[in-house]
Coordinates of C-alpha atoms in Angstrom, one line a residue:
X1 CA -32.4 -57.9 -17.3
X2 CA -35.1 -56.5 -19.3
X3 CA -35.7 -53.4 -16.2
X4 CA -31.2 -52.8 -16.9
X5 CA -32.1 -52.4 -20.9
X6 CA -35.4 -50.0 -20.7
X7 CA -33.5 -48.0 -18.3
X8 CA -30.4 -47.9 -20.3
X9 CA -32.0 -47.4 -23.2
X10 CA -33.7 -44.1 -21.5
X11 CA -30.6 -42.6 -20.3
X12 CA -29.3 -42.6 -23.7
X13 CA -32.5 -41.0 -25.1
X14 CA -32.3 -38.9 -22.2
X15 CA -28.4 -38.2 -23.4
X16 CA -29.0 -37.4 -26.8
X17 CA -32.0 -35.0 -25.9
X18 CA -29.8 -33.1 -23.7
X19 CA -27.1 -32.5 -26.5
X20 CA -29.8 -31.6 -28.7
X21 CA -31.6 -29.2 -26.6
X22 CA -27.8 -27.6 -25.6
X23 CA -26.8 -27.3 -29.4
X24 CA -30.2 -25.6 -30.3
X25 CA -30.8 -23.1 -27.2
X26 CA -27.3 -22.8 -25.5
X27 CA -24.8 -19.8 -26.0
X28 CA -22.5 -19.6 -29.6
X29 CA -19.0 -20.1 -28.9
X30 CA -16.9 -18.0 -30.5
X31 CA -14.1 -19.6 -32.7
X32 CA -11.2 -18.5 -31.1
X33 CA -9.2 -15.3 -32.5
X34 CA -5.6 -15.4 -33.6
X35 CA -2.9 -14.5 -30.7
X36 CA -2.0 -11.6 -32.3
X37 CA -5.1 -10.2 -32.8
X38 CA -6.1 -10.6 -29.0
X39 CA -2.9 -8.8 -28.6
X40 CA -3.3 -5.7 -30.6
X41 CA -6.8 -5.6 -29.2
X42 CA -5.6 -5.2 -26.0
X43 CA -3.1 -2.6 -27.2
X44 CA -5.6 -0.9 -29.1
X45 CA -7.8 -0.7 -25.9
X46 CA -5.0 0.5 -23.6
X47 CA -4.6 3.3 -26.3
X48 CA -8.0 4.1 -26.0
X49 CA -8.1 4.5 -22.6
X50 CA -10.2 1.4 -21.7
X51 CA -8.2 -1.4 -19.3
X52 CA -10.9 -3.6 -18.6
X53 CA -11.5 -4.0 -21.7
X54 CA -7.5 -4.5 -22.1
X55 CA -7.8 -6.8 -19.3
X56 CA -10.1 -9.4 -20.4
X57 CA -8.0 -9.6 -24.2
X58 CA -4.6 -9.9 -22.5
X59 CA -6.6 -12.6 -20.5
X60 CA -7.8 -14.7 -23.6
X61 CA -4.5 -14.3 -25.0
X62 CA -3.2 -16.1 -21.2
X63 CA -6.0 -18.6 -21.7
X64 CA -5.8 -19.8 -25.3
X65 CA -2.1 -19.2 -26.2
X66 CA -0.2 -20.5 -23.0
X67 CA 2.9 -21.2 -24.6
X68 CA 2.4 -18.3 -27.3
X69 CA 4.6 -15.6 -29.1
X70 CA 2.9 -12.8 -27.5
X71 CA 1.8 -14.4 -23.7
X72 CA 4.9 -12.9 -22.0
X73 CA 4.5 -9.1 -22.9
X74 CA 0.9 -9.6 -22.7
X75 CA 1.6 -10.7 -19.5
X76 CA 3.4 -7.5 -18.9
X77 CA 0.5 -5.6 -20.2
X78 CA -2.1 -7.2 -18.5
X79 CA 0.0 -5.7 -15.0
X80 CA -0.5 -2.4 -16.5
X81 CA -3.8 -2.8 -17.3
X82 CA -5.2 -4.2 -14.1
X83 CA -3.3 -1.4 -12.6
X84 CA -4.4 1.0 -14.5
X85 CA -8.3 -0.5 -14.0
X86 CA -7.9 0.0 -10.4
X87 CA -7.6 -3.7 -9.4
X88 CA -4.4 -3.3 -7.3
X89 CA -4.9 -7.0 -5.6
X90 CA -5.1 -8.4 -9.0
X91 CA -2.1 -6.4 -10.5
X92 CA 0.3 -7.4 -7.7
X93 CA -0.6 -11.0 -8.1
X94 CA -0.2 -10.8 -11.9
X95 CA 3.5 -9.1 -11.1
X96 CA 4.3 -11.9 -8.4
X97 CA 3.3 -14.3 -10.9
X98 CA 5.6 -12.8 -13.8
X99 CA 8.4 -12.8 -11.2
X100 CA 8.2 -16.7 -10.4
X101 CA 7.7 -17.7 -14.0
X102 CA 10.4 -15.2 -15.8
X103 CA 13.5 -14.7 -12.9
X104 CA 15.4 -14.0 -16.0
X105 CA 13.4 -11.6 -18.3
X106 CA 14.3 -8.3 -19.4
X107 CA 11.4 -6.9 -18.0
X108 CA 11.6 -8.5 -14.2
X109 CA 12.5 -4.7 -13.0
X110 CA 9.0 -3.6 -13.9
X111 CA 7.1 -6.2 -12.7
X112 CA 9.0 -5.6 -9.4
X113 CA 8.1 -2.0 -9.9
X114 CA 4.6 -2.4 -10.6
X115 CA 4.1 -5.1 -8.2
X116 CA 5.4 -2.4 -5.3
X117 CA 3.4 0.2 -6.8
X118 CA 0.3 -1.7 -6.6
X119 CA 0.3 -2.1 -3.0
X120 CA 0.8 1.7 -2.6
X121 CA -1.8 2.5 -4.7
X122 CA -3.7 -0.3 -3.2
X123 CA -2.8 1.4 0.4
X124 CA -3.8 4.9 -1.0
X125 CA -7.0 3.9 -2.0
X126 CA -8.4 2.6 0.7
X127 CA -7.2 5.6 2.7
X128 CA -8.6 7.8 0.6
X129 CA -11.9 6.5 0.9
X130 CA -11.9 8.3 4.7
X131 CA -13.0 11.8 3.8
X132 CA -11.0 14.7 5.5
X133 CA -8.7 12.4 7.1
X134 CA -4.6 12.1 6.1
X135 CA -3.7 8.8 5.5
X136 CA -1.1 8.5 7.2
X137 CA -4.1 8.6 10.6
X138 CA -5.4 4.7 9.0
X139 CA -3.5 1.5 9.3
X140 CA 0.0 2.2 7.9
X141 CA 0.6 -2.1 7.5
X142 CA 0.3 -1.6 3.9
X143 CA 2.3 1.6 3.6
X144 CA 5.0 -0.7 4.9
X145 CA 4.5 -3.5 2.7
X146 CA 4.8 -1.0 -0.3
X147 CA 7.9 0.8 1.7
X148 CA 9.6 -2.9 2.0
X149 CA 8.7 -4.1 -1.8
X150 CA 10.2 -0.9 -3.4
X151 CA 13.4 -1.0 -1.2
X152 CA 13.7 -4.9 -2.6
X153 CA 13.2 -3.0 -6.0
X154 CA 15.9 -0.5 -5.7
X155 CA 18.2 -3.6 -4.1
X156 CA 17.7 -5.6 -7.1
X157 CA 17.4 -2.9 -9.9
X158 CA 19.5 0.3 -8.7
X159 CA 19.8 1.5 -12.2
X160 CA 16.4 0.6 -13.8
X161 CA 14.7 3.6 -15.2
X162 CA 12.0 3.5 -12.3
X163 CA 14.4 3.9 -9.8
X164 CA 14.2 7.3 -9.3
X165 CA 10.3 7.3 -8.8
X166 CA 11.3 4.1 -6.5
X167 CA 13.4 6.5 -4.1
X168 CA 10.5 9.3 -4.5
X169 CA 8.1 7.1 -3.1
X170 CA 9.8 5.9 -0.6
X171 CA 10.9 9.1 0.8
X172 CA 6.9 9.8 0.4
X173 CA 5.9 6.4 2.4
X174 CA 8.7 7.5 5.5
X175 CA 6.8 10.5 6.1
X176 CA 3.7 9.1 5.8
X177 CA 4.9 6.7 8.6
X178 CA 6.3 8.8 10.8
X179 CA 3.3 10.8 10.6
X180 CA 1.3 7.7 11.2
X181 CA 3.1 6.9 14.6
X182 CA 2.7 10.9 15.9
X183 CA -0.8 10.3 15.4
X184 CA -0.8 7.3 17.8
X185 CA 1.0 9.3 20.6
X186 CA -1.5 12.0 20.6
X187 CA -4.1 9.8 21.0
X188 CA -2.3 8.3 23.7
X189 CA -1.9 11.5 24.8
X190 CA -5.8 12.2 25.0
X191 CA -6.3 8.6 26.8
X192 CA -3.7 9.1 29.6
X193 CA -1.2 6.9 28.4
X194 CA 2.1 8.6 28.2
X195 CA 4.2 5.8 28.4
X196 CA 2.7 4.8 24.8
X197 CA 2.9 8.2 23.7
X198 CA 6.7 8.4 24.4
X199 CA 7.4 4.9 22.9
X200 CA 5.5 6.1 19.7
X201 CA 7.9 9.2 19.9
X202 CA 11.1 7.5 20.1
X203 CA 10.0 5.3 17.2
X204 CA 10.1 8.2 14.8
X205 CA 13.5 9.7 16.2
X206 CA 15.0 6.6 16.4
X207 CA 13.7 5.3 13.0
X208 CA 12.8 8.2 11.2
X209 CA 15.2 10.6 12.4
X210 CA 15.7 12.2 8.3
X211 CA 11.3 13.0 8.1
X212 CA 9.6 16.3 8.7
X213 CA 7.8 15.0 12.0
X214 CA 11.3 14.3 14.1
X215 CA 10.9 17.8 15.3
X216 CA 7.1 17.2 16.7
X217 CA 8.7 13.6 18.3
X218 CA 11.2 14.8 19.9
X219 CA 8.3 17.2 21.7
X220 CA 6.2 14.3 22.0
X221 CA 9.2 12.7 24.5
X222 CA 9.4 15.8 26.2
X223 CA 5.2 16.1 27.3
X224 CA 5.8 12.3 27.5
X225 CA 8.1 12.3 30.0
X226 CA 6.8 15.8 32.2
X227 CA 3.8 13.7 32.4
X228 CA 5.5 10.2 34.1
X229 CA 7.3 13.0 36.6
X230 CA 10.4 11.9 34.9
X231 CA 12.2 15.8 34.6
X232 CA 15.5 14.6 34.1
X233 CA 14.6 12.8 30.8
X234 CA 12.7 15.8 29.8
X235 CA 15.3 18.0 30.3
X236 CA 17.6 16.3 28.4
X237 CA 15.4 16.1 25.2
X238 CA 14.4 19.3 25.8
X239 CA 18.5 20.2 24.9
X240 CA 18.2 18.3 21.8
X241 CA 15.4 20.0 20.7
X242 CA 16.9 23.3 21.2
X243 CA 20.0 22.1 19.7
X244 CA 18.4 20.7 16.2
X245 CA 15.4 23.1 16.5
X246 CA 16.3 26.6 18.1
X247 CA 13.2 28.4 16.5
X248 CA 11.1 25.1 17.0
X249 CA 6.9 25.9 17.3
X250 CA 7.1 24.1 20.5
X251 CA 9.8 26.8 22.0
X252 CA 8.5 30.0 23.3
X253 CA 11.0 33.1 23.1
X254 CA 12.6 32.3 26.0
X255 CA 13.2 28.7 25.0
X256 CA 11.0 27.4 27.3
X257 CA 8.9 24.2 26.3
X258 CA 5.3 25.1 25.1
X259 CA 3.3 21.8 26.4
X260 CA 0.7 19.7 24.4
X261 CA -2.8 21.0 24.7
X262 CA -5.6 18.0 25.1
X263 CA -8.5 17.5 22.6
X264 CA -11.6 19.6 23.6
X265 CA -13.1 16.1 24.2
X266 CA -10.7 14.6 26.5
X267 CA -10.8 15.9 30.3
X268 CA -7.5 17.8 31.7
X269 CA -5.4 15.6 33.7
X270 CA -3.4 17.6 36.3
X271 CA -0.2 15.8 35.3
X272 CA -0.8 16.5 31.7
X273 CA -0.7 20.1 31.9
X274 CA 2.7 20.3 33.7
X275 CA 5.2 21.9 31.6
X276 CA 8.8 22.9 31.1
X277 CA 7.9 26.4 31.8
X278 CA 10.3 25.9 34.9
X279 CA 13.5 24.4 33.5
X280 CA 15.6 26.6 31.4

């Protein structure tokens, strides 16, 4: 018994001590501020150009004023902000989040906006970071994402004032797409593999058919198929080219098919460099 008392008897010492020590060397907490002055701070530092520093008051607002007069448009803000700071991953997830918790707010078609515009930005970003190379030659997975979330936008929110930038971006994400999968077939192209390239073709005709690069797929199908020997299918898209694209840059002047040239570093195959040159 008289071991159990010394040693409680030291724990609590040892207690006290350690509140002691805390309260005289440990960090000053803050009182917290009023909600609306975490607020305007976080307007204030929007204004000024600063979102991180927006971020973190909308943040203590979140934190200390769950159930608050201001929490739902800072809540809106803070997707800005983070947006604006460059934390894409963050602003999505703060716009999903807004989304489940407010189905019925004003303000749902932005945060469906912004949450689509995150991942493009997101998307962008990261492709940019590839110096001298387009975008659309990196993954494209995210492109879609983007592409998918601001066609769920436009579904839901047709007249919202973003639409219009919606439909501009999503015209901009096709392209980059279709450019995307053209990429692909040439590098099929350069590894032998024309059975990939023409699949890769017909994607972008068959899907894309309204972009800039349905003229270059439809050539694509063309080399695709003069390399698997298959004539008759070349000849056919070779017609359709001439039909939709008479002064096409892959027609000579006597509308004869002007084939694919390989990379400098890929060896000539003997099938590659057959050409239409013979089918009129």
């Amino acid at each position: 018994m008289g071991f159990i008392k010394t040693l409680s008897r030291f724990l609590t010492i040892a207690a006290i001590y350690s509140v002691l020590t805390a309260c005289s060397s440990g960090p000053t907490i803050e009182p917290d501020l009023p909600e609306q002055e975490y607020f305007d701070k976080g307007q204030e530092a929007l204004d000024n150009s600063l979102p991180s520093t927006a971020v973190e008051h909308f943040k203590n607002l979140e934190t200390r004023y769950p159930f608050g007069d201001y929490v739902i448009r800072a809540r809106l803000d803070l997707i800005y902000a983070q947006h604006e700071a460059g934390d894409y991953i963050a602003a999505h997830a703060a716009a999903d989040r807004f989304i489940k918790n407010y189905p019925d707010n004003n303000a749902l078609d932005y945060a469906y906006y912004m949450r689509a515009l995150s991942t493009y930005r997101g998307a962008e970003t990261f492709s940019g970071r590839y110096l001298n190379q387009n975008p659309a030659e990196r993954d494209a997975s995210e492109f879609n994402k983007a592409f998918n979330e601001f066609a769920d936008f436009l579904a839901r929110f047709p007249s919202s004032e973003f639409a219009p930038d919606a439909k501009a971006r999503m015209i901009h994400l096709r392209n980059m797409v279709a450019e995307h999968e053209l990429n692909i077939a040439h590098y099929y192209f350069a590894r032998k593999a024309p059975l990939s390239a023409l699949r890769r073709g017909q994607e972008v005709v068959q899907h894309y058919p309204s972009t800039p690069s349905v003229e270059e797929a439809i050539a694509v199908t063309i080399q695709a198929y003069m390399d698997l020997e298959l004539y008759d299918n070349a000849q056919t898209n070779l017609a359709v080219l001439k039909t939709n694209f008479p002064d096409s840059q892959y027609l000579d002047q006597d509308g004869k098919f002007i084939p694919f040239e390989l990379p400098k570093e890929a060896d000539p195959d003997t099938l590659y460099w057959v050409s239409l040159g013979l089918i009129n």
